[in-house]
Coordinates of C-alpha atoms in Angstrom, one line a residue:
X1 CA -33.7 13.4 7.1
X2 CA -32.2 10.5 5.0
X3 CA -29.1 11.3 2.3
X4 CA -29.7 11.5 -0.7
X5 CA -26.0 11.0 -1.1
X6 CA -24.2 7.8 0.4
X7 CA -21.8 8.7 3.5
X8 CA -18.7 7.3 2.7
X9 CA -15.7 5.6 5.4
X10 CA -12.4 4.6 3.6
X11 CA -10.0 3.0 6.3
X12 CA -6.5 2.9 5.0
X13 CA -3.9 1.4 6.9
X14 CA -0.2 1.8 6.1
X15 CA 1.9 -1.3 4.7
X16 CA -1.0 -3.9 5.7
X17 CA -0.7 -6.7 3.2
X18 CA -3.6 -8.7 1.7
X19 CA -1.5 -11.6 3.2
X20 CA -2.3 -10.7 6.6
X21 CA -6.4 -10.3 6.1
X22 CA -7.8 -13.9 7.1
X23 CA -10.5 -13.0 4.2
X24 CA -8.0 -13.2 1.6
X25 CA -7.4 -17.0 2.8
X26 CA -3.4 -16.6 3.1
X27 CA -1.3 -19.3 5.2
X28 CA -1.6 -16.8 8.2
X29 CA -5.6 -17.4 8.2
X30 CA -5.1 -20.7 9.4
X31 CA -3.5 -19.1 12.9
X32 CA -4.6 -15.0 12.7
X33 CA -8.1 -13.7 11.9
X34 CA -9.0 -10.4 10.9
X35 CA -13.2 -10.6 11.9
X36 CA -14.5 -6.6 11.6
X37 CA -12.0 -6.5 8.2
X38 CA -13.5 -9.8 6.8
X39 CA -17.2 -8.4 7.9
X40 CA -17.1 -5.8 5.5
X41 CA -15.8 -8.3 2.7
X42 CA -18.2 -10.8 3.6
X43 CA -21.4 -8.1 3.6
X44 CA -19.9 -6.8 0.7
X45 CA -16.7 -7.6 -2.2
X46 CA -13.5 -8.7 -1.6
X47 CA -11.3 -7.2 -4.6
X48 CA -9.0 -10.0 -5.0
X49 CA -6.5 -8.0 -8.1
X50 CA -6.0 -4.4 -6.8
X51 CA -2.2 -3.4 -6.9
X52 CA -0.4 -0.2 -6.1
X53 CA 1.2 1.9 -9.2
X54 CA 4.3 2.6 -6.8
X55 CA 4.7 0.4 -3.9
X56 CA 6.0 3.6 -1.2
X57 CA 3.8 5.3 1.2
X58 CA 3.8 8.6 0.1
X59 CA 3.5 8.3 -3.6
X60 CA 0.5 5.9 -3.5
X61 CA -0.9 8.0 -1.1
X62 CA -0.7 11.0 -3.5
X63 CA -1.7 8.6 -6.5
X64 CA -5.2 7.6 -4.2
X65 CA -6.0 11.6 -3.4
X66 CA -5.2 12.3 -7.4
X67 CA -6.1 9.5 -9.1
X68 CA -3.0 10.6 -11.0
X69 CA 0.5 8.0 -11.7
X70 CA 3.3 9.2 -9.7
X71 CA 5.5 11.1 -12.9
X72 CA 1.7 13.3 -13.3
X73 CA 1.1 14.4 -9.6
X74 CA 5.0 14.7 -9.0
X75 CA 5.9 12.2 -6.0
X76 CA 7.6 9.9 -7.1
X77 CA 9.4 8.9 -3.9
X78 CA 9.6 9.5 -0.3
X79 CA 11.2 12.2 -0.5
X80 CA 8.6 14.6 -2.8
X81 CA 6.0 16.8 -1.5
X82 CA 2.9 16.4 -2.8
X83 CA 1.5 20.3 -4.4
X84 CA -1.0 21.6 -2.1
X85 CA -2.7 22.8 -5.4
X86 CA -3.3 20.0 -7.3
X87 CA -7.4 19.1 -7.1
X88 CA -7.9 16.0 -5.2
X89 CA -11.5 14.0 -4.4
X90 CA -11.6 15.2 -1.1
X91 CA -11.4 18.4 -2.2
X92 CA -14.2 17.8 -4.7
X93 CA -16.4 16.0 -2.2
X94 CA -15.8 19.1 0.8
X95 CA -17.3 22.2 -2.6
X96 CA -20.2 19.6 -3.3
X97 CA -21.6 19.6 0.0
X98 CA -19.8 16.6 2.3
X99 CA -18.6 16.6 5.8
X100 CA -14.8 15.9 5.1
X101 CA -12.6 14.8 7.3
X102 CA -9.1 13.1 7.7
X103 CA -7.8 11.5 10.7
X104 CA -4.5 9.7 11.1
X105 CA -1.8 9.3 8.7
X106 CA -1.1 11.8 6.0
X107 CA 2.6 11.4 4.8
X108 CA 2.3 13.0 1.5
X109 CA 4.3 15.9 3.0
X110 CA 2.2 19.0 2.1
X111 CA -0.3 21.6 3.9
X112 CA -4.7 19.4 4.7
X113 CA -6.6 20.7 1.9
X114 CA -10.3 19.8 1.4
X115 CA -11.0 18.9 4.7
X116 CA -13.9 20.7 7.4
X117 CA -11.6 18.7 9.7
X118 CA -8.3 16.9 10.2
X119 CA -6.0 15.8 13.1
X120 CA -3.0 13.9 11.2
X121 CA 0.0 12.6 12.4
X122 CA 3.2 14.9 11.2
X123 CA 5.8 12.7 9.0
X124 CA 5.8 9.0 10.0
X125 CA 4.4 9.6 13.1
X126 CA 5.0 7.6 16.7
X127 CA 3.1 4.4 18.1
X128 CA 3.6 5.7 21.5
X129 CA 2.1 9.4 22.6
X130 CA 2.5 10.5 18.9
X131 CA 1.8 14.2 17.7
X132 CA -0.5 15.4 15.4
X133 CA -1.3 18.5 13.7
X134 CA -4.8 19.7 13.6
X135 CA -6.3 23.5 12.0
X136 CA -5.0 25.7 14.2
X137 CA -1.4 24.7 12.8
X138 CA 0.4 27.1 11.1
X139 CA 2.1 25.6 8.7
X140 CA 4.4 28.4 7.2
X141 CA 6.0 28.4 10.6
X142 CA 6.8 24.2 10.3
X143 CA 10.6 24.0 9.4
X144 CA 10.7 20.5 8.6
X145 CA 7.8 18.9 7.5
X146 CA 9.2 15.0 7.5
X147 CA 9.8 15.4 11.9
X148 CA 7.5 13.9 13.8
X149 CA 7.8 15.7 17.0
X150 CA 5.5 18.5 16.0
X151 CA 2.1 19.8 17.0
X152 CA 0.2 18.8 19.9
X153 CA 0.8 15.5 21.8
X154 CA -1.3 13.1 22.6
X155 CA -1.0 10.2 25.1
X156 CA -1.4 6.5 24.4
X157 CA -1.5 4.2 21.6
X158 CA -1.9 6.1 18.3
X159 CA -4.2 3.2 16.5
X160 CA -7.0 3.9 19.8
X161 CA -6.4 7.5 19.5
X162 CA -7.0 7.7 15.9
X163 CA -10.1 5.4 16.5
X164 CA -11.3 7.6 19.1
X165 CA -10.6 10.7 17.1
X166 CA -12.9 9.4 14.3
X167 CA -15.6 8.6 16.5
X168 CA -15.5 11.8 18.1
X169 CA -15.9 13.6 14.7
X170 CA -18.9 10.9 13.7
X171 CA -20.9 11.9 16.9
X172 CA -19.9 16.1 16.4
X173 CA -21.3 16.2 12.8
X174 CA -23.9 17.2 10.8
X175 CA -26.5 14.8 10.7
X176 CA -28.0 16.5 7.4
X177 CA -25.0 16.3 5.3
X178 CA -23.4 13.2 3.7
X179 CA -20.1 12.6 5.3
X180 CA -16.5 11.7 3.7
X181 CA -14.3 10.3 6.7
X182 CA -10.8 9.1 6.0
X183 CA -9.6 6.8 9.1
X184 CA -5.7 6.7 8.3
X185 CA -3.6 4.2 10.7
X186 CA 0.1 4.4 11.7
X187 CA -0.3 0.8 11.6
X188 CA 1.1 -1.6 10.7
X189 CA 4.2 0.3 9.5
X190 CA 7.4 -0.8 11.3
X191 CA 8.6 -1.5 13.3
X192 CA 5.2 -3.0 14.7
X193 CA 5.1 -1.4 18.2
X194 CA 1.8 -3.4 19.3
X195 CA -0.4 -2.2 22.2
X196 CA 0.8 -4.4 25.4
X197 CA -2.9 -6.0 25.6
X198 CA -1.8 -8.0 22.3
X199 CA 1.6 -9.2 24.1
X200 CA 0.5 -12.5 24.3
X201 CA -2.1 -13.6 21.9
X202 CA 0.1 -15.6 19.7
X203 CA 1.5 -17.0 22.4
X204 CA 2.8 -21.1 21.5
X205 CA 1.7 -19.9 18.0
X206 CA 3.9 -21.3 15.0
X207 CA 3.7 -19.0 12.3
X208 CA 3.4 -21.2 8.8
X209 CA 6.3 -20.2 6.8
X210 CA 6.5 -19.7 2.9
X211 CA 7.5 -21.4 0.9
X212 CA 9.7 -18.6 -1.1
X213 CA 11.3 -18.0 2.4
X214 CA 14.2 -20.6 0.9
X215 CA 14.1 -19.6 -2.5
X216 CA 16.6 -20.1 -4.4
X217 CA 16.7 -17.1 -6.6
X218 CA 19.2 -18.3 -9.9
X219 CA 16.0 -18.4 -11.7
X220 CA 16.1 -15.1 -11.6
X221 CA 17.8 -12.1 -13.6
X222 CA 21.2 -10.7 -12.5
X223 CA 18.9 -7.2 -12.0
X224 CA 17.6 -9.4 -8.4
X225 CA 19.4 -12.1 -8.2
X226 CA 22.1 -10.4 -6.6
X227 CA 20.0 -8.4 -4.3
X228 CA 20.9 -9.0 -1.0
X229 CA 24.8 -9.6 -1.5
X230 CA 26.5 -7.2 -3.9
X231 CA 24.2 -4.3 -3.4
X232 CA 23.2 -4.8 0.3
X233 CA 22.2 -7.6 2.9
X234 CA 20.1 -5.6 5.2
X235 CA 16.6 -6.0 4.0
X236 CA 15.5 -9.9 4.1
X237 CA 14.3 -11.7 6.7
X238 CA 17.5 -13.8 7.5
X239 CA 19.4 -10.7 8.1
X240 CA 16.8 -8.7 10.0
X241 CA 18.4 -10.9 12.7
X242 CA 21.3 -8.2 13.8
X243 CA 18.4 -5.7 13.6
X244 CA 16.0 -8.0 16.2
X245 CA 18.9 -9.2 18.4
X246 CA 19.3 -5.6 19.1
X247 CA 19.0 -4.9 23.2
X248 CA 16.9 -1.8 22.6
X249 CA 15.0 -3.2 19.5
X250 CA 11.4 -1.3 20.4
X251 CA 9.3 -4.7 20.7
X252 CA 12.2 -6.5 22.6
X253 CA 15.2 -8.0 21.8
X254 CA 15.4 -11.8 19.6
X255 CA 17.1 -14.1 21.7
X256 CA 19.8 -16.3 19.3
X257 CA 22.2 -17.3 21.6
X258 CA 23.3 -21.0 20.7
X259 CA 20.9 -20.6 17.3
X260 CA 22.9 -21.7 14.0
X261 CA 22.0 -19.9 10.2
X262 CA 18.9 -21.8 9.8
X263 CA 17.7 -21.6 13.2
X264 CA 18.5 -17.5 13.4
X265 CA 16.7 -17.3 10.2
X266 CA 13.1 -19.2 11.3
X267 CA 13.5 -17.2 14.9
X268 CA 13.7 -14.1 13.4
X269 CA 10.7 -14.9 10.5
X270 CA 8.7 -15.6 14.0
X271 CA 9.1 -12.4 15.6
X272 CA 8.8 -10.5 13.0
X273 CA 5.4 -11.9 12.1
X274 CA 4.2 -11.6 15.3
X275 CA 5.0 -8.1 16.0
X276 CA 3.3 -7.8 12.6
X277 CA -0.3 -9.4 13.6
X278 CA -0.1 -7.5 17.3
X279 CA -0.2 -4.5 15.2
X280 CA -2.7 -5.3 12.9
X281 CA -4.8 -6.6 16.1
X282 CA -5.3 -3.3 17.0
X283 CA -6.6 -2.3 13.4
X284 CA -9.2 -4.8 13.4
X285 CA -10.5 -4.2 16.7
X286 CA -10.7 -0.3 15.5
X287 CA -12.8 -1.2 12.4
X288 CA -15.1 -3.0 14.8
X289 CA -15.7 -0.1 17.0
X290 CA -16.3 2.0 13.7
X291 CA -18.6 -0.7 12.5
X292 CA -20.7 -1.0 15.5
X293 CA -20.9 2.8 15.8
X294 CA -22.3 3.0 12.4
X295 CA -24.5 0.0 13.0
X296 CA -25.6 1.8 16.6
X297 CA -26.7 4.9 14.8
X298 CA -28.7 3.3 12.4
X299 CA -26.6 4.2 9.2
X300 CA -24.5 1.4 8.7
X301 CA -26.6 0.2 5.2
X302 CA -25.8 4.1 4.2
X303 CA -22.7 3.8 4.6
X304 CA -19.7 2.9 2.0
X305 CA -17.1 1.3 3.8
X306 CA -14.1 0.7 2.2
X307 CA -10.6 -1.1 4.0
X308 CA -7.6 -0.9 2.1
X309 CA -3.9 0.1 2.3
X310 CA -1.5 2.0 1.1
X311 CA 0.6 -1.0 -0.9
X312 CA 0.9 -4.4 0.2
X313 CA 3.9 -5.9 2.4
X314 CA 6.4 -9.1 2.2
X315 CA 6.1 -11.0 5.3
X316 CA 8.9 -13.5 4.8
X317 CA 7.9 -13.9 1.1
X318 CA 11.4 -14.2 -1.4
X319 CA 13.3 -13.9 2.1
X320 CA 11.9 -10.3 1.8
X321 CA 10.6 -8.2 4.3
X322 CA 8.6 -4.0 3.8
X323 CA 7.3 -3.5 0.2
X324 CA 8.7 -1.8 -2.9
X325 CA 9.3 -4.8 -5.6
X326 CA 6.7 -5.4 -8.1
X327 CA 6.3 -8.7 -7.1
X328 CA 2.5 -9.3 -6.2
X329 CA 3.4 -9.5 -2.0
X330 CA 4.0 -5.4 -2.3
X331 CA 2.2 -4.8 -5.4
X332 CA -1.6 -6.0 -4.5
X333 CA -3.5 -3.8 -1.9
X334 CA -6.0 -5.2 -0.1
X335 CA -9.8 -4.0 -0.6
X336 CA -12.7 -4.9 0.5
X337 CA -16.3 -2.5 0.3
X338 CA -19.6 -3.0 1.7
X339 CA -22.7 -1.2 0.5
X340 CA -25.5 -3.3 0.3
X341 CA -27.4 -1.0 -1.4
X342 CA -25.8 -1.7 -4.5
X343 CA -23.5 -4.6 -3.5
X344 CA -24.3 -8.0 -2.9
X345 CA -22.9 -9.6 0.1
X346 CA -20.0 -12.3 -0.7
X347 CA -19.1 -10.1 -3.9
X348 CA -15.6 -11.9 -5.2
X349 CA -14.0 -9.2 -7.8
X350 CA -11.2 -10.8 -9.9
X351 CA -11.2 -7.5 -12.5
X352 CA -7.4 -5.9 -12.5
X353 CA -7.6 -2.4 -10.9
X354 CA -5.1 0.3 -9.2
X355 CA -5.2 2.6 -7.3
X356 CA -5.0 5.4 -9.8
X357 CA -8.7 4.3 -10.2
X358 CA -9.2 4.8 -6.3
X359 CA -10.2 8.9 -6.9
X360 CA -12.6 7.9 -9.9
X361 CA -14.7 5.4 -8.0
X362 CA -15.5 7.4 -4.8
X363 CA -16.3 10.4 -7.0
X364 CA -18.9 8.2 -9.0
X365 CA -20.1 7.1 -5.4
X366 CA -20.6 10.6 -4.4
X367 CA -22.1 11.3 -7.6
X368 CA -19.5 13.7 -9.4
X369 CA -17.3 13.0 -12.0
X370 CA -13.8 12.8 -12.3
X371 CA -11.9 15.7 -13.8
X372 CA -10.1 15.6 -17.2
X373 CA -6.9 15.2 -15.2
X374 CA -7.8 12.3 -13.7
X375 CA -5.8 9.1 -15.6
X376 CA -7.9 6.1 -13.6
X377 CA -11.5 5.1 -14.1
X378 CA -14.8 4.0 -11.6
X379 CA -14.7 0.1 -10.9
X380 CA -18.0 0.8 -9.3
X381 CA -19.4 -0.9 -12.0
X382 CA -17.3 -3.5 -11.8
X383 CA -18.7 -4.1 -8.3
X384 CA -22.2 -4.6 -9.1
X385 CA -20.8 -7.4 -12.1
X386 CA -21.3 -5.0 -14.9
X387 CA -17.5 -4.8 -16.1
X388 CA -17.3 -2.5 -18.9
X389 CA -16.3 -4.2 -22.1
X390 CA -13.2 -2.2 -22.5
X391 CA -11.7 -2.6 -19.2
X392 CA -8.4 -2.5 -19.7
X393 CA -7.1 -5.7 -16.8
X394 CA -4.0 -4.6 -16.5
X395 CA -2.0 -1.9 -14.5
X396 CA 1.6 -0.1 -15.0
X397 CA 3.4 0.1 -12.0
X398 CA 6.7 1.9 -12.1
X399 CA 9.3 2.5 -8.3
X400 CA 11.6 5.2 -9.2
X401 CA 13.6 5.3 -5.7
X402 CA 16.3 3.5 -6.6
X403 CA 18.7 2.0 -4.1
X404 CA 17.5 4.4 -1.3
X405 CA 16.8 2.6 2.3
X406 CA 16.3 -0.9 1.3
X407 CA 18.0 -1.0 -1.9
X408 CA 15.5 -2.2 -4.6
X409 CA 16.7 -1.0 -7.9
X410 CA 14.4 1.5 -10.1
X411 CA 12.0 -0.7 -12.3
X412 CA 8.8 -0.7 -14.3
X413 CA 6.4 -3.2 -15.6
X414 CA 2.8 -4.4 -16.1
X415 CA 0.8 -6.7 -14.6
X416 CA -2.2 -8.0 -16.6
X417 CA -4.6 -11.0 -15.2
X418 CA -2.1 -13.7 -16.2
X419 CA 1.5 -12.5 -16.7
X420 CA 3.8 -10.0 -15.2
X421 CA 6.4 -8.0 -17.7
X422 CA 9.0 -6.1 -15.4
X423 CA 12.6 -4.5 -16.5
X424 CA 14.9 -3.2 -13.4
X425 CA 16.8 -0.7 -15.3
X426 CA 18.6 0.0 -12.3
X427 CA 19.5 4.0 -12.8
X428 CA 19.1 6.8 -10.4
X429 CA 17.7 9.1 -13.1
X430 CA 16.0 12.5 -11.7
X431 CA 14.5 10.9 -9.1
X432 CA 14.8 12.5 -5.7
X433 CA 17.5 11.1 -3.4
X434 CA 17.3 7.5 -5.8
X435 CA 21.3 6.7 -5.1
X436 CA 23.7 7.6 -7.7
X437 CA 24.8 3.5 -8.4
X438 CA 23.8 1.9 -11.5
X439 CA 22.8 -1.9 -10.9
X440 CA 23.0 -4.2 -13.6
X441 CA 19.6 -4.2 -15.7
X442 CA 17.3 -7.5 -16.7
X443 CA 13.7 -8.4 -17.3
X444 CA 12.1 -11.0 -15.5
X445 CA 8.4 -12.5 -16.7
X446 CA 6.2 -14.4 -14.4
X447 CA 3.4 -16.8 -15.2
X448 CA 0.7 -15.5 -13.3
X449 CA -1.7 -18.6 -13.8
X450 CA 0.9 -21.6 -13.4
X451 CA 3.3 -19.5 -10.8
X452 CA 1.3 -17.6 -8.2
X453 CA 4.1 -16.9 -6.3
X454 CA 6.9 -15.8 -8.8
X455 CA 9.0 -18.5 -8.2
X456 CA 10.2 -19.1 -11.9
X457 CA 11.0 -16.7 -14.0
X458 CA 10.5 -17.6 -17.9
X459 CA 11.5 -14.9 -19.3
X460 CA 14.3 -16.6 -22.0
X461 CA 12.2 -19.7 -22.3
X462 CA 11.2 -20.8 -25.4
X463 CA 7.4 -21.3 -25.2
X464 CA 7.0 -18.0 -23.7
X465 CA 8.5 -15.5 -26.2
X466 CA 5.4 -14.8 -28.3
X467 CA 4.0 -13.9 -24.8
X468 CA 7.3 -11.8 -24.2
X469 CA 6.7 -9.8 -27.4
X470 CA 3.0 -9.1 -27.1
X471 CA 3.5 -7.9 -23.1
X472 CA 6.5 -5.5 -24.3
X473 CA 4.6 -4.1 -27.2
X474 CA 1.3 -3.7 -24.2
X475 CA 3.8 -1.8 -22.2
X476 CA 5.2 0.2 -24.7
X477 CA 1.3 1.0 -24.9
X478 CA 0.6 1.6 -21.7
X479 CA 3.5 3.7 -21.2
X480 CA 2.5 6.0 -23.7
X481 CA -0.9 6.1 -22.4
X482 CA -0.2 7.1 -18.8
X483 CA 2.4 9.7 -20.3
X484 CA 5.3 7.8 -18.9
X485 CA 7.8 7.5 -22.1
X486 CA 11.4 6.8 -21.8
X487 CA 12.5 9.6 -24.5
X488 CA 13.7 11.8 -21.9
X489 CA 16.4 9.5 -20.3
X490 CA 19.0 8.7 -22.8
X491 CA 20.7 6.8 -20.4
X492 CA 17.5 4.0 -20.1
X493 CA 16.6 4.0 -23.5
X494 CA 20.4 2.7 -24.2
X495 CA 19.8 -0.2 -21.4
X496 CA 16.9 -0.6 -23.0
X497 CA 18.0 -1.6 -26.6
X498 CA 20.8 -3.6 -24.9
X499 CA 18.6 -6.2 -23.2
X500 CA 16.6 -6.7 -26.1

């Protein structure tokens, strides 16, 4: 008996970056191609402007299942749990009659809810022979929910047993009911343990560098300019070195003997990105099995299939590697949908969306609507090329955790379809384990149109304060909007009258 409702796959991996899908026509697609995740693009849309609200696993994460910003649901960094409670769309889809189930990666730190099924990785989870917890765990006996040696173990590589996990539930379930799977990878978090049967297939590969890989960063403001050297030098590429050089580093150690600055610096961009594209390797060739299990069965054209992830990732970009900045590396998450019921094959979406809209569309796809709660709205619409008049085109993105891990100081800003507006306010505030040292604060504004890839910032030029003005008063907006006001931190509303 044919659905009357459309099954529905969303893949999300963890950290990939637009950058590294050879749809998205990057400098990588000239040496690494991504064929099952360009299929569904090319049979379907390509989103080309999706972005993150809070470029960190664990409150995007939260943000997608809520369709909520991070200061509504609660997780605002790594270190918040995500209230078991609150309503999400899984939980919606499982009391309207889906097949839910969740498989991989679930890293928002709380008890499965609104799933017939789920095997999920506890914490971060390992590459190699990782753990997962599945629903015979108790979870009022788990101490520490962040460790990732709990549960039952599995052997082998956790992308193929994730992608084996998923298939198993396809071929188990209910042929009469619609289906909600969400395929979760490990991958391609760091630090990119690839599967030996990708050890070599970037061998004599030269990875095309970016430009912003030298940039020299005076244009910008003191907020970031000094990242890197008076606040910390572990994060960019260039000083990843020590880390790579490292005789136990897990995907073998960087030779540099004999290698001066420069050298060091372009050795360590290369192993980095190759580790990178072994990992993702492995993703792709998982979608493809999914794909061709679908298309097997004869349900592939019933099918949504949606590939995204969690926030983007720098790859060398600003000298920068993992995710966190606003800056459009981190902020944009890949997407790309096929449903050719309704989409047209080689679909090219440049409408501005987040993920706080994630929860609204595949409710409308499953034919429910969103609850009052819900701060995002359906781009389904925007799919099919009927954008509604009022969409909005821009997104607020705030990162509270400031300072903690890799340093980025605690910013907000928006992001419309041709400028960027961000201030780095650089204060710890209530934020959970944020570090308790102030950083100088600055705004930085980038022209979106002329300057892709942020490399001038025009903030204090001339020409551009009209555009200043109008973006502050759209964020002041915007802020109120969301619920995101600055009324309760005297301490930020001061920097903020001071770099007026």
């Amino acid at each position: 008996m044919a659905n009357k409702k459309p099954n529905i796959l969303y893949i999300m991996s963890d950290d990939h970056g637009a950058n590294a899908i050879s749809a998205y026509g990057s400098r990588l697609a000239k040496v690494f191609e991504t064929p099952n995740i360009d299929r569904i693009g090319r049979e379907g849309a390509i989103l080309q402007n999706v972005h993150c609200t809070n470029a960190i696993c664990t409150p995007s994460r939260a943000t997608i299942l809520t369709g909520q910003y991070a200061h509504v649901h609660g997780v605002k960094t790594l270190a918040d749990e995500m209230d078991p409670s609150l309503n999400t769309y899984p939980i919606m889809m499982q009391e309207d009659g889906y097949q839910t189930a969740v498989v991989g990666k679930w890293h928002v730190h709380c008890e499965v809810k609104g799933f017939d099924y789920y095997d999920v990785l506890p914490g971060q989870g390992y590459y190699f022979n990782p753990y997962f917890w599945d629903k015979e765990t108790d979870w009022d006996a788990i101490e520490n929910i962040h460790h990732k040696d709990q549960g039952k173990q599995h052997t082998g590589y956790v992308t193929d047993i994730i992608t084996d996990k998923c298939l198993n539930w396809l071929k188990k379930r209910d042929r009469d009911k619609p289906f909600m799977l969400m395929c979760h990878h490990k991958a391609p978090h760091d630090n990119f343990e690839y599967h030996p049967r990708y050890e070599h297939i970037l061998d004599g590969v030269d990875i095309p560098e970016p430009d912003s890989l030298w940039e020299d960063k005076s244009h910008r403001s003191i907020a970031t300019r000094t990242y890197g050297t008076s606040v910390s030098e572990r994060n960019p590429v260039r000083n990843a070195v020590t880390l790579m050089s490292d005789p136990n580093y897990q995907t073998g150690q960087l030779d540099i003997t004999g290698l001066n600055e420069t050298e060091r610096t372009k050795a360590a961009y290369q192993k980095y990105l190759k580790d990178y594209l072994r990992t993702v390797k492995g993703i792709d060739d998982s979608v493809g099995e999914l794909l061709d299990y679908l298309e097997q069965e004869g349900i592939l054209d019933d099918t949504i299939i949606i590939y995204t992830s969690d926030q983007g990732m720098f790859l060398g970009e600003h000298d920068y590697i993992d995710k966190r900045w606003i800056y459009e590396e981190a902020l944009q998450m890949p997407f790309l949908v096929r449903y050719p019921k309704e989409i047209a094959a080689g679909t090219v979406l440049e409408d501005v969306i987040s993920n706080v809209d994630f929860a609204p569309t595949l409710l409308d796809y499953a034919g429910l609507q969103k609850t009052d709660v819900m701060q995002g709205r359906s781009f389904r619409e925007n799919i099919k090329g009927n954008t509604p008049a009022d969409w909005p085109n821009k997104i607020y993105y705030r990162y509270w955790m400031h300072l903690t891990h890799h340093d980025n100081p605690a910013h907000y800003g928006i992001r419309t379809k041709d400028y960027k507006l961000i201030f780095f306010y650089g204060l710890p505030l209530d934020a959970k384990h944020a570090l308790q040292e102030p950083t100088p604060p600055g705004w930085e504004l980038y022209d979106l149109r002329n300057d892709p890839f942020e490399l001038k910032n025009v903030y204090h030029d001339q020409e551009y304060q009209e555009v200043v003005k109008d973006l502050k008063a759209q964020l002041l907006h915007m802020k109120k909007e969301v619920g995101d006001e600055d009324d309760r931190y005297p301490e930020l509303v001061k920097r903020l009258i001071e770099t007026r």
